Short mmCIF file of C-alpha atoms in Angstrom, two decimals:
data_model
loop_
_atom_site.label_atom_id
_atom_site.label_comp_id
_atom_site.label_asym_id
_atom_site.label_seq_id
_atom_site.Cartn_x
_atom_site.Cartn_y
_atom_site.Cartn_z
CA UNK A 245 0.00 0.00 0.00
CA UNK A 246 1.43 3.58 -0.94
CA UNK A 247 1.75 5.40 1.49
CA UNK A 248 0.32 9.17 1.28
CA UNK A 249 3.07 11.19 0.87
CA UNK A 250 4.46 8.99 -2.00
CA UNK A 251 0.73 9.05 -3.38
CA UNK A 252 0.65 13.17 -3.62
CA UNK A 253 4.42 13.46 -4.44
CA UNK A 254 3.18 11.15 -7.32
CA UNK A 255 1.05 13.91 -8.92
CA UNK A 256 1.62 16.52 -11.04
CA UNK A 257 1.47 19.94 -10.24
CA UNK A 258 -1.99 20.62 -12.09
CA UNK A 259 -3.18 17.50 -10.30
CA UNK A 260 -1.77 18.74 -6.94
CA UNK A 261 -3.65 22.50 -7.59
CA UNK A 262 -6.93 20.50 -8.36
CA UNK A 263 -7.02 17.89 -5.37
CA UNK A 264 -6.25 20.52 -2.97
CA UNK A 265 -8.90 22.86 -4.33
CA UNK A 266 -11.91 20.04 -4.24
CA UNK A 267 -10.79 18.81 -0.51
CA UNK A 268 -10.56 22.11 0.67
CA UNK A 269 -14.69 22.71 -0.75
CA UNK A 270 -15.42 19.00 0.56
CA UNK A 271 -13.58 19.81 3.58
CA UNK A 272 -16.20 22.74 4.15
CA UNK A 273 -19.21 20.61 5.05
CA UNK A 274 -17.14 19.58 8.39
CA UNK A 275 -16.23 22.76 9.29
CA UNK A 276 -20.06 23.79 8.98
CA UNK A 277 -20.94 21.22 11.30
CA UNK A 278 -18.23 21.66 13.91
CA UNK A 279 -18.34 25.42 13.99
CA UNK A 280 -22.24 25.42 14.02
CA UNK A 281 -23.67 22.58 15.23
CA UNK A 282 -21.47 21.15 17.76
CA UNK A 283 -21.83 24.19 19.96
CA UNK A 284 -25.59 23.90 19.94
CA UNK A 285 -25.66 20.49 22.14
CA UNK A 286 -24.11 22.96 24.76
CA UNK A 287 -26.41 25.96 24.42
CA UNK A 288 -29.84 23.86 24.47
CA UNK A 289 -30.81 20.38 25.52
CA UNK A 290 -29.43 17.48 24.11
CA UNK A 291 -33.05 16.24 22.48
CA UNK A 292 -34.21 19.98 20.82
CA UNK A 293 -30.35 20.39 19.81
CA UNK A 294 -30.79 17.26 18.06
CA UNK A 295 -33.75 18.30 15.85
CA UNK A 296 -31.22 21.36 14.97
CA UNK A 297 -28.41 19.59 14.08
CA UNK A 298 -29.91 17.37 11.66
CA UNK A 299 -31.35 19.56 9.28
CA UNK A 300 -27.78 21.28 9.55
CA UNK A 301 -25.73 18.41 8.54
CA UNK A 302 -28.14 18.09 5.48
CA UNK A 303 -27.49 21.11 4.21
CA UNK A 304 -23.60 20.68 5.02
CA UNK A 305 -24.14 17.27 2.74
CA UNK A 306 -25.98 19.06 0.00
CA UNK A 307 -23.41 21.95 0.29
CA UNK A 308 -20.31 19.41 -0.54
CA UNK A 309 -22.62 17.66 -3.28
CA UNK A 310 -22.80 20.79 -4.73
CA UNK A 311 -19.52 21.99 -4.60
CA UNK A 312 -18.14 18.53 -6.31
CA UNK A 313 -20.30 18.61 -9.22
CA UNK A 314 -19.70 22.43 -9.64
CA UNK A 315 -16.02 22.20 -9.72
CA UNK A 316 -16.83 19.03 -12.40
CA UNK A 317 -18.91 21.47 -14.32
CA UNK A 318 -16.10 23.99 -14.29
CA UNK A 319 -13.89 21.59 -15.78
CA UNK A 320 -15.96 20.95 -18.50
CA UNK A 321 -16.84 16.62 -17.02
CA UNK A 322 -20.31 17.56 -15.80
CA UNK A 323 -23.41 20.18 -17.28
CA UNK A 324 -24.03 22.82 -14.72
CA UNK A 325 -25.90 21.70 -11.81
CA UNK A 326 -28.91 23.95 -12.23
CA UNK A 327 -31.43 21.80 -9.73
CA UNK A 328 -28.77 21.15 -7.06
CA UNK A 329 -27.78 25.23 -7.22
CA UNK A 330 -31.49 26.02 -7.12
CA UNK A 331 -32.38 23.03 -3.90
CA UNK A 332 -28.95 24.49 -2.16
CA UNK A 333 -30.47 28.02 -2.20
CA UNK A 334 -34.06 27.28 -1.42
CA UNK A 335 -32.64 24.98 1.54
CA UNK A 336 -30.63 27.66 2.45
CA UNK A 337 -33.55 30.45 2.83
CA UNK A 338 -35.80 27.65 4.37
CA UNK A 339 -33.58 27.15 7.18
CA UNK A 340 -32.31 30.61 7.98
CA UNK A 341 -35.69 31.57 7.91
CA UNK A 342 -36.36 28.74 10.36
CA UNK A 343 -33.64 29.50 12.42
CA UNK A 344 -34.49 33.48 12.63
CA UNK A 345 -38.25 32.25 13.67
CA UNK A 346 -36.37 30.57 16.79
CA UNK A 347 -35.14 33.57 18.04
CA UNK A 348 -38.24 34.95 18.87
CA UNK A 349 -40.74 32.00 18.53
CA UNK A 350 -38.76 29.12 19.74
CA UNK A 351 -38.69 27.41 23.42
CA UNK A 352 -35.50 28.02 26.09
CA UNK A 353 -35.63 31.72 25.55
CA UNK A 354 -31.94 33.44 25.38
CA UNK A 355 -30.48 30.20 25.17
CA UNK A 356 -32.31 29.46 21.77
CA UNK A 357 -31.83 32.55 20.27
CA UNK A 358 -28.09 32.09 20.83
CA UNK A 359 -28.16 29.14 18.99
CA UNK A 360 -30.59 30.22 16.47
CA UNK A 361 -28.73 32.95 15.24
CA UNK A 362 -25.37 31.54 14.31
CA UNK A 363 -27.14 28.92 12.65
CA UNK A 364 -29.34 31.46 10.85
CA UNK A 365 -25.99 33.26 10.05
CA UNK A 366 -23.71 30.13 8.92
CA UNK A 367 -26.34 28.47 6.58
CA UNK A 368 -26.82 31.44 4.80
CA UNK A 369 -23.12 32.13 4.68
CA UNK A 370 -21.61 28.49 3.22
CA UNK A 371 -24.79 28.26 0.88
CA UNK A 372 -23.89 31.51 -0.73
CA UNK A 373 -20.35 30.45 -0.93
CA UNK A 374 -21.38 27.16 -2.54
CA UNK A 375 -23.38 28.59 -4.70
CA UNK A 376 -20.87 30.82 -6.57
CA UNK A 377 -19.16 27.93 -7.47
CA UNK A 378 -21.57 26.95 -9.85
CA UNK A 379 -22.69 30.90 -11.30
CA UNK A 380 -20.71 32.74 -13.66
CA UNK A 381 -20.91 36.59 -14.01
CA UNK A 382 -19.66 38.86 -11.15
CA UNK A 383 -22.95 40.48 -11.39
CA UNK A 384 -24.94 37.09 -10.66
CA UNK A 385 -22.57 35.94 -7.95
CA UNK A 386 -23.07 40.18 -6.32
CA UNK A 387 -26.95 39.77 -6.86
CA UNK A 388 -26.73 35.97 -4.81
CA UNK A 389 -24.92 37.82 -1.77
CA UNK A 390 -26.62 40.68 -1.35
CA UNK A 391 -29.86 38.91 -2.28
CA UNK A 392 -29.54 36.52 0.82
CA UNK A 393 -28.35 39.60 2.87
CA UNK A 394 -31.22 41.11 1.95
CA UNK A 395 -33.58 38.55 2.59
CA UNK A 396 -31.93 38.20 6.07
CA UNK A 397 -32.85 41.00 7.04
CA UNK A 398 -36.48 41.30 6.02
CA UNK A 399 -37.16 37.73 7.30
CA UNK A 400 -35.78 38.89 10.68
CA UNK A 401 -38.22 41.93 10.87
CA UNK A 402 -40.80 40.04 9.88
CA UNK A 403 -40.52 37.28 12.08
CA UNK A 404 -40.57 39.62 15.29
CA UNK A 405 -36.91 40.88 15.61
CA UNK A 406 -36.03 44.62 16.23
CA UNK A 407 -34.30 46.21 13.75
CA UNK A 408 -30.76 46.81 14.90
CA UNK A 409 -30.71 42.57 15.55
CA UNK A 410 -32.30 42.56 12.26
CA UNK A 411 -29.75 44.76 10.55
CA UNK A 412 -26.75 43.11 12.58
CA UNK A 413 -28.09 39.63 10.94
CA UNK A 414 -27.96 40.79 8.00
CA UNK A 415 -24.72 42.45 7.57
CA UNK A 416 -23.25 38.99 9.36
CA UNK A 417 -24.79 37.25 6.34
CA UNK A 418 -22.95 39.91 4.11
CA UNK A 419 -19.25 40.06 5.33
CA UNK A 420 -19.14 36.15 5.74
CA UNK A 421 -21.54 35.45 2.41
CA UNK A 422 -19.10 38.36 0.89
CA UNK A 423 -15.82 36.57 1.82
CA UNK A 424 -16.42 32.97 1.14
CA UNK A 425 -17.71 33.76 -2.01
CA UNK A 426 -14.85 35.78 -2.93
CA UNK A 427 -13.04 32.23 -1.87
CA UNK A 428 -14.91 30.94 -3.95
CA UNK A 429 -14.54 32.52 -7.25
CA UNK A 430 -10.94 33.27 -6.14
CA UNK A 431 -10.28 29.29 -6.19
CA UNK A 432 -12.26 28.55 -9.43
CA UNK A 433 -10.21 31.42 -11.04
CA UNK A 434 -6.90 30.07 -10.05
CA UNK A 435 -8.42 26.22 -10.83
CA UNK A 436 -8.68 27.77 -14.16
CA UNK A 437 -5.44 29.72 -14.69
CA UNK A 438 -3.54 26.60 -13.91
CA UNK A 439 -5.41 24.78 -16.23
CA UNK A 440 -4.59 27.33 -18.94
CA UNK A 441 -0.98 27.63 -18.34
CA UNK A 442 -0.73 24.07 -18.80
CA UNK A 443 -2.56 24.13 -22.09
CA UNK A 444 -0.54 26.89 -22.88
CA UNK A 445 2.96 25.06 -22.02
CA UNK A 446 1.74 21.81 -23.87
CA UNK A 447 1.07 23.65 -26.83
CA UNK A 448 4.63 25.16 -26.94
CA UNK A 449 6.02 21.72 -26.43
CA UNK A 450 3.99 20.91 -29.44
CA UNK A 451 5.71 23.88 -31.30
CA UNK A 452 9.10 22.86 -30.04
CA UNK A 453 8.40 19.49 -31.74
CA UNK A 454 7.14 20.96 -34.20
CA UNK A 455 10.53 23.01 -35.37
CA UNK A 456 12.91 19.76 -34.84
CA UNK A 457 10.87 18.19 -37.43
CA UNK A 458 11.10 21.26 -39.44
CA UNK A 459 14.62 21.11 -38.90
CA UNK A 460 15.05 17.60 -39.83
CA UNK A 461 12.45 17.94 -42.53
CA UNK A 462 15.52 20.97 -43.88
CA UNK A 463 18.23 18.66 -43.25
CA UNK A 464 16.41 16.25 -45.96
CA UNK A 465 15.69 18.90 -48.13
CA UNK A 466 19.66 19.60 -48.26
CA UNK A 467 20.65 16.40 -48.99
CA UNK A 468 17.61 15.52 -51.63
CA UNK A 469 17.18 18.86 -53.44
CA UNK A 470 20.24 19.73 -54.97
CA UNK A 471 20.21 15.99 -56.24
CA UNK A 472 17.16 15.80 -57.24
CA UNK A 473 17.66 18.57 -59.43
CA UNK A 474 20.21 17.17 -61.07
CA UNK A 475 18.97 14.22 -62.48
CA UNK A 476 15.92 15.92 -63.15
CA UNK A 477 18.30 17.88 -65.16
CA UNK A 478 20.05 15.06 -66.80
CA UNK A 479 17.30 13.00 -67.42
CA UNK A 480 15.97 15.93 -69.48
CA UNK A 481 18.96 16.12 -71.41
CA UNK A 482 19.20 12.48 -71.76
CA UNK A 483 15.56 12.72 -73.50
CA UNK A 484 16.63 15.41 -75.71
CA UNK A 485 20.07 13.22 -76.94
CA UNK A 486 18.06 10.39 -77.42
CA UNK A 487 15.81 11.60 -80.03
CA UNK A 488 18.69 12.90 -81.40
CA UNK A 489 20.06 9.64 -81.32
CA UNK A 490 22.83 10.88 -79.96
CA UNK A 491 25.56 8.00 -78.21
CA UNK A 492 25.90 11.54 -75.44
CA UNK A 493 22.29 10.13 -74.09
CA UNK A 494 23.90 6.92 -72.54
CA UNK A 495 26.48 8.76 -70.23
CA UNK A 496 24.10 10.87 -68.91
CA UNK A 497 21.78 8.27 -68.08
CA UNK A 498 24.95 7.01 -66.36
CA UNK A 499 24.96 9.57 -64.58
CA UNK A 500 21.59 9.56 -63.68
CA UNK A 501 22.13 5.96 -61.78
CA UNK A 502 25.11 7.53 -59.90
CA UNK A 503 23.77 10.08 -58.60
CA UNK A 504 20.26 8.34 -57.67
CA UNK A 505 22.88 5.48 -56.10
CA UNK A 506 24.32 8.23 -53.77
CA UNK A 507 21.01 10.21 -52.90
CA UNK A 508 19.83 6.44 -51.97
CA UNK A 509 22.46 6.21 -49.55
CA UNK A 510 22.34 9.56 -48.30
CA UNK A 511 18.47 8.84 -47.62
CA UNK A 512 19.50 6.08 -45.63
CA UNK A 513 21.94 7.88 -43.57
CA UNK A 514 19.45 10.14 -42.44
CA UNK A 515 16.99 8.00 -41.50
CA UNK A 516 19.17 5.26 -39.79
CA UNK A 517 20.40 8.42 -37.85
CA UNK A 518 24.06 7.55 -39.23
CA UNK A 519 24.98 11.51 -40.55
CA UNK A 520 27.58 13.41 -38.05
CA UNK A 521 25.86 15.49 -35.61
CA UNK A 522 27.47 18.78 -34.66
CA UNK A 523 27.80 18.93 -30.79
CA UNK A 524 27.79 22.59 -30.79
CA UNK A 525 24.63 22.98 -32.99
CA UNK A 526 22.66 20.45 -31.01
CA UNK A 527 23.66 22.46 -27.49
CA UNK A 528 22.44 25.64 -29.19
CA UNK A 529 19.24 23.70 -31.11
CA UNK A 530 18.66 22.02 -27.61
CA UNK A 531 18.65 25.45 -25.66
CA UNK A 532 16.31 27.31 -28.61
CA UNK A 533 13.58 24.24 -28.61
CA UNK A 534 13.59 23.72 -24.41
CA UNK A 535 13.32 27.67 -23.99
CA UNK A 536 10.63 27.35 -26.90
CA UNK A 537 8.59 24.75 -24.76
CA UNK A 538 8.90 26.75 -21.00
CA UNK A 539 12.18 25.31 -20.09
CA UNK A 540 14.41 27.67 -18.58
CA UNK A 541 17.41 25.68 -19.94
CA UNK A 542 21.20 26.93 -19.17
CA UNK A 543 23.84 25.31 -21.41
CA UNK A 544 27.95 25.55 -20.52
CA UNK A 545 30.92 24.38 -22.31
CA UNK A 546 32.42 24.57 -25.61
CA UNK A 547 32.63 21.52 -28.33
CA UNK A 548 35.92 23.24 -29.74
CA UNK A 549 38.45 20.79 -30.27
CA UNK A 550 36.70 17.34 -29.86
CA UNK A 551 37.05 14.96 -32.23
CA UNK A 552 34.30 14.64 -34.99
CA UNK A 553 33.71 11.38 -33.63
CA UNK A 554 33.33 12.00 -30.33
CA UNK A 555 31.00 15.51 -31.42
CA UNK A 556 29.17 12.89 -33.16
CA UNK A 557 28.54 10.61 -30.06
CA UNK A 558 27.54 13.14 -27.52
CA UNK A 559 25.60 15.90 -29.98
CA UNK A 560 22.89 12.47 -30.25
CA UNK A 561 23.10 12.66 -26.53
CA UNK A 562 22.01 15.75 -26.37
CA UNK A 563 19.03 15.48 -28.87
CA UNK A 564 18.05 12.53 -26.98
CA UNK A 565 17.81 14.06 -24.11
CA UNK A 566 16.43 16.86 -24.82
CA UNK A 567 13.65 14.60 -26.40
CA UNK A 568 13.08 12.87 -23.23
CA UNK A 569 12.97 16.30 -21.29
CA UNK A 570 9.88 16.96 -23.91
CA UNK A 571 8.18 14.28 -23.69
CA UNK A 572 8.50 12.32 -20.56
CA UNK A 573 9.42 15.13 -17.73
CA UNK A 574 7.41 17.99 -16.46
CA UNK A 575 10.47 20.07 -15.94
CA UNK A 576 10.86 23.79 -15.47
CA UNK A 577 14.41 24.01 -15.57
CA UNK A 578 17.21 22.19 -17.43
CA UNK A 579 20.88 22.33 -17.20
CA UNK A 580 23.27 20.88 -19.74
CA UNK A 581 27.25 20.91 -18.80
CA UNK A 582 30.06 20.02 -21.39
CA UNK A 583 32.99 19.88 -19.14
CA UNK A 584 36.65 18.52 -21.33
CA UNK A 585 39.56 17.71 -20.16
CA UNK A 586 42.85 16.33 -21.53
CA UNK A 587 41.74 13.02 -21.11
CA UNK A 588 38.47 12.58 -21.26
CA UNK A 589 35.06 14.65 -21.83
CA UNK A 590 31.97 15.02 -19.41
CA UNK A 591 28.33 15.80 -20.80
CA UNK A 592 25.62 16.01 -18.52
CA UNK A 593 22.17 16.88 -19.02
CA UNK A 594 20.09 17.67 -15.78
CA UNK A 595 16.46 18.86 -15.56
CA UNK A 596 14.00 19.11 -12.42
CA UNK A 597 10.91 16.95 -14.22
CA UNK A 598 12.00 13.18 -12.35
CA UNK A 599 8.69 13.49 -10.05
CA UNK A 600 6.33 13.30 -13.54
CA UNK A 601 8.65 10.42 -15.60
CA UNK A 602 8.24 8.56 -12.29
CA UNK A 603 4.39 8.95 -12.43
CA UNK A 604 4.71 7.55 -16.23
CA UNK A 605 6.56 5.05 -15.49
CA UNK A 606 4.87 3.64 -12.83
CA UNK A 607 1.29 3.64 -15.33
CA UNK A 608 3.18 1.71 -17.96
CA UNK A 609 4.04 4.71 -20.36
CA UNK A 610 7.65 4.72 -20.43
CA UNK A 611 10.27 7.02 -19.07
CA UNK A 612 13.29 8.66 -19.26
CA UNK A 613 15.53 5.62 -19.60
CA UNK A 614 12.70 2.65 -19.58
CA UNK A 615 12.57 3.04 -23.74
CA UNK A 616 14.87 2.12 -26.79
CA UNK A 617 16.33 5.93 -27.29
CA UNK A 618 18.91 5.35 -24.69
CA UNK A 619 19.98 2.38 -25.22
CA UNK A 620 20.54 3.22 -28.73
CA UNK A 621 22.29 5.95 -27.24
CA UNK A 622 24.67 3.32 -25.20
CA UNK A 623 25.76 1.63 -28.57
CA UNK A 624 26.65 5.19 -29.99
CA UNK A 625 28.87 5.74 -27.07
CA UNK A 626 30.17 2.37 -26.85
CA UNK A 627 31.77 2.87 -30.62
CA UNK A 628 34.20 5.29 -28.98
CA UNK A 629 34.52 3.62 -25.84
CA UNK A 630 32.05 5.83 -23.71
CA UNK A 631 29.50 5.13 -21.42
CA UNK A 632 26.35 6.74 -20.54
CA UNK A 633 24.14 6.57 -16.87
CA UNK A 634 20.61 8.31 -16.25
CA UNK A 635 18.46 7.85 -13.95
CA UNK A 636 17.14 9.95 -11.18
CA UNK A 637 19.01 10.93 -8.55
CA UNK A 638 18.03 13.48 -5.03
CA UNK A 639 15.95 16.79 -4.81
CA UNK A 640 13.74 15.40 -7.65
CA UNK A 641 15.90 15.73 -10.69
CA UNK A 642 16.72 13.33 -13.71
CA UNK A 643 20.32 13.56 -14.93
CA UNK A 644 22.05 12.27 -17.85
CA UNK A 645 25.83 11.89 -17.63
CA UNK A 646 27.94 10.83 -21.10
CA UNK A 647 31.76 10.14 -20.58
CA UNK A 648 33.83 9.76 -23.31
CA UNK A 649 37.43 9.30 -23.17
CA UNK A 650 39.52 11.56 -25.86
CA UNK A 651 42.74 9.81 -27.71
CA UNK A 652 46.36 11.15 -26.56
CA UNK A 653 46.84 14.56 -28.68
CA UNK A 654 50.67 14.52 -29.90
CA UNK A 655 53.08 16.34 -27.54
CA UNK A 656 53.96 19.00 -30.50
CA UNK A 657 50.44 19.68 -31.12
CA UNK A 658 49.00 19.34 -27.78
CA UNK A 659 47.01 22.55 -26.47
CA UNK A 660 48.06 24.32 -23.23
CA UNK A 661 46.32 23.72 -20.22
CA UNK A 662 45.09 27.16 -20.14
CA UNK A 663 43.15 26.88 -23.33
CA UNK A 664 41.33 23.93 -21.76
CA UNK A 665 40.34 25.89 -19.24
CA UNK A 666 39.11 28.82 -20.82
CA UNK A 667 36.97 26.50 -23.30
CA UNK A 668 35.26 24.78 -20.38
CA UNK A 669 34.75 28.02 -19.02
CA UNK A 670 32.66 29.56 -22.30
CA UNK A 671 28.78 29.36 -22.46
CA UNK A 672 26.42 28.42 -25.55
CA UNK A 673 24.32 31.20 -25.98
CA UNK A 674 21.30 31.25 -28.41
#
């Protein structure tokens, strides 16, 4: 059994706004009771306090009821509650009314009326609050609270009580209608902002995606237009010899095959994922496309000097990565580090979005290191005798550390230890 801590560090933020703003409106219904009813077995006798109580914790029942299905209708899961809004409200005048006829018309006097009073008060109070869950329009949600303010108050005259208790009822029903309504709307408002960031930030990662397969969709284009052109070229020419009859005809269809031969290839290589990638344009195209999606992303280190093979190597690293950061992690902040040295190089890719990939994983859907991508990325690494780790690691971040070891340089050629350090020192900028 998991235990709860591990159950709400297993949510995601939006999920963590959302579960805290339903228990805190079902958590309302208690608080009703407690802070209204309780005190009544200790103001009147236990059997009359009863026959109060009841009717109290069924409207503290109908209250949650209707805060659940409001906030589902504010979500878009549920239509608008219209007949629980409308029961809520007329139980709500129905028993303050009752409650302000105790004051003057019930039995046990002063002690009634104290007990009448802040029932009157507290009914009317967490109904209106409940109830501007489910209206929108500041003027509808205003009309609701001054309404039962209003109502209070003409009840209470009517029913026998003077007019400053009358007036004093009323304005209770006011400031505490007033300010749990404002909780009210203020919590469905934030519900909602939330909601919309997070559509907002998934459609960026969409755009982010979006450009890499623009990008690779240009990197195609380079390789296939120019060649394409060609033997669209040639093959034109090799139509016009022909009906010359001209021998010329055969070479160019010659050519033709050659060059079709070598865009095959080329094809190939880009699919298979076999073409040389630049280390220092996939820091830079990994910084644009994370700070594209939300990701405040950081990169250090310079690629000057590597060899091609090792660029190679550790620039799919870094695409890979970045993937993962895009699709499997909820992460605000990512921080890639090339670190070289004479011996060996260091690239590690860190980002804050574990506590989602372990959510995903844990419902079957893959994470950060469960899939094919890096171990794919382990055979890359392994043809120049690196190695690769990931995994998470404390404080709730996912880290990705590549180590390659770089070939002797020869003593005539080798660079002073100074320029290292001023090349691990420089920062990618976009």
């Amino acid at each position: 059994m998991r235990r709860p801590s591990h159950w709400w560090r297993g949510k995601s933020t939006l999920a963590k706004v959302e579960t805290y703003t339903r228990w805190s409106f079902h958590f309302f219904p208690v608080v009703e009771i407690a802070a209204i009813g309780l005190p009544v077995f200790g103001q009147v006798g236990a059997g009359f306090a009863i026959w109060l109580v009841l009717p109290l914790c069924a409207h503290a029942v109908l209250c949650g009821v209707t805060a659940s299905r409001s906030l589902d209708w504010t979500r878009g899961t549920r239509e608008q509650p219209v007949r629980l809004l409308i029961g809520l409200g007329a139980a709500s005048a129905l028993l303050g009314t009752f409650a302000i006829g105790l004051v003057e018309h019930g039995p046990g006097g002063k002690d009634t009326a104290a007990a009448a009073v802040p029932l009157c008060v507290g009914v009317l109070v967490f109904g209106t609050g409940t109830l501007a869950l489910g209206i929108r329009g500041r003027l509808r949600v205003l009309g609701i609270v001054f309404g039962f303010a209003a109502y209070t108050g003409v009840m209470a005259v009517a029913l026998g009580l003077d007019g400053r208790a009358a007036l004093g009822t009323a304005f209770a029903v006011l400031l505490g209608g007033g300010g749990l309504t404002f909780t009210s709307v203020f919590s469905v408002w934030l519900l909602d902002a939330v909601y919309e960031l997070d559509a907002a930030r998934e459609t960026r990662t969409r755009l982010a995606v979006a450009e890499e397969r623009l990008r690779f969709g240009r990197d195609l284009h380079d390789v296939m237009g120019r060649n394409l052109a060609v033997i669209a070229l040639k093959s034109e020419l090799a139509v016009q010899l022909a009906r010359r009859e001209r021998p010329e005809a055969v070479d160019q269809m010659i050519e033709v095959q050659r060059i079709a031969g070598e865009s095959q290839r080329e094809v190939r290589a880009v699919v298979r994922g076999y073409r040389e990638a630049d280390l220092g344009a996939e820091l830079s195209g990994a910084q644009g496309v994370l700070t594209a999606a939300g990701v405040d992303c950081s990169v250090t280190g310079s690629a000057t000097g590597l060899p091609p093979a090792v660029q190679s190597a550790l620039g799919w690293v870094v695409r890979e990565a970045t993937t993962n950061v895009l699709r499997h992690g909820d992460a605000r902040r990512c921080r890639v580090t090339l670190a070289p040295s004479r011996n060996h190089v260091v690239l590690t890719v860190e980002n804050d979005g574990a506590e989602r990939a372990s959510q995903e994983r844990a419902g079957g859907r893959g994470a950060p290191g469960s899939g094919s991508g890096l171990a794919g990325l382990r055979e890359r690494l392994a043809a120049v005798a690196g190695t690769l780790e990931a995994g998470p690691v404390d404080g709730g971040l996912f880290r990705v550390v590549a180590e390659v070891p770089l070939p002797p340089a020869p003593s005539s050629s080798a660079p002073p230890s100074d320029t290292v350090s001023r090349s691990v020192s420089e920062e990618v900028t976009p």
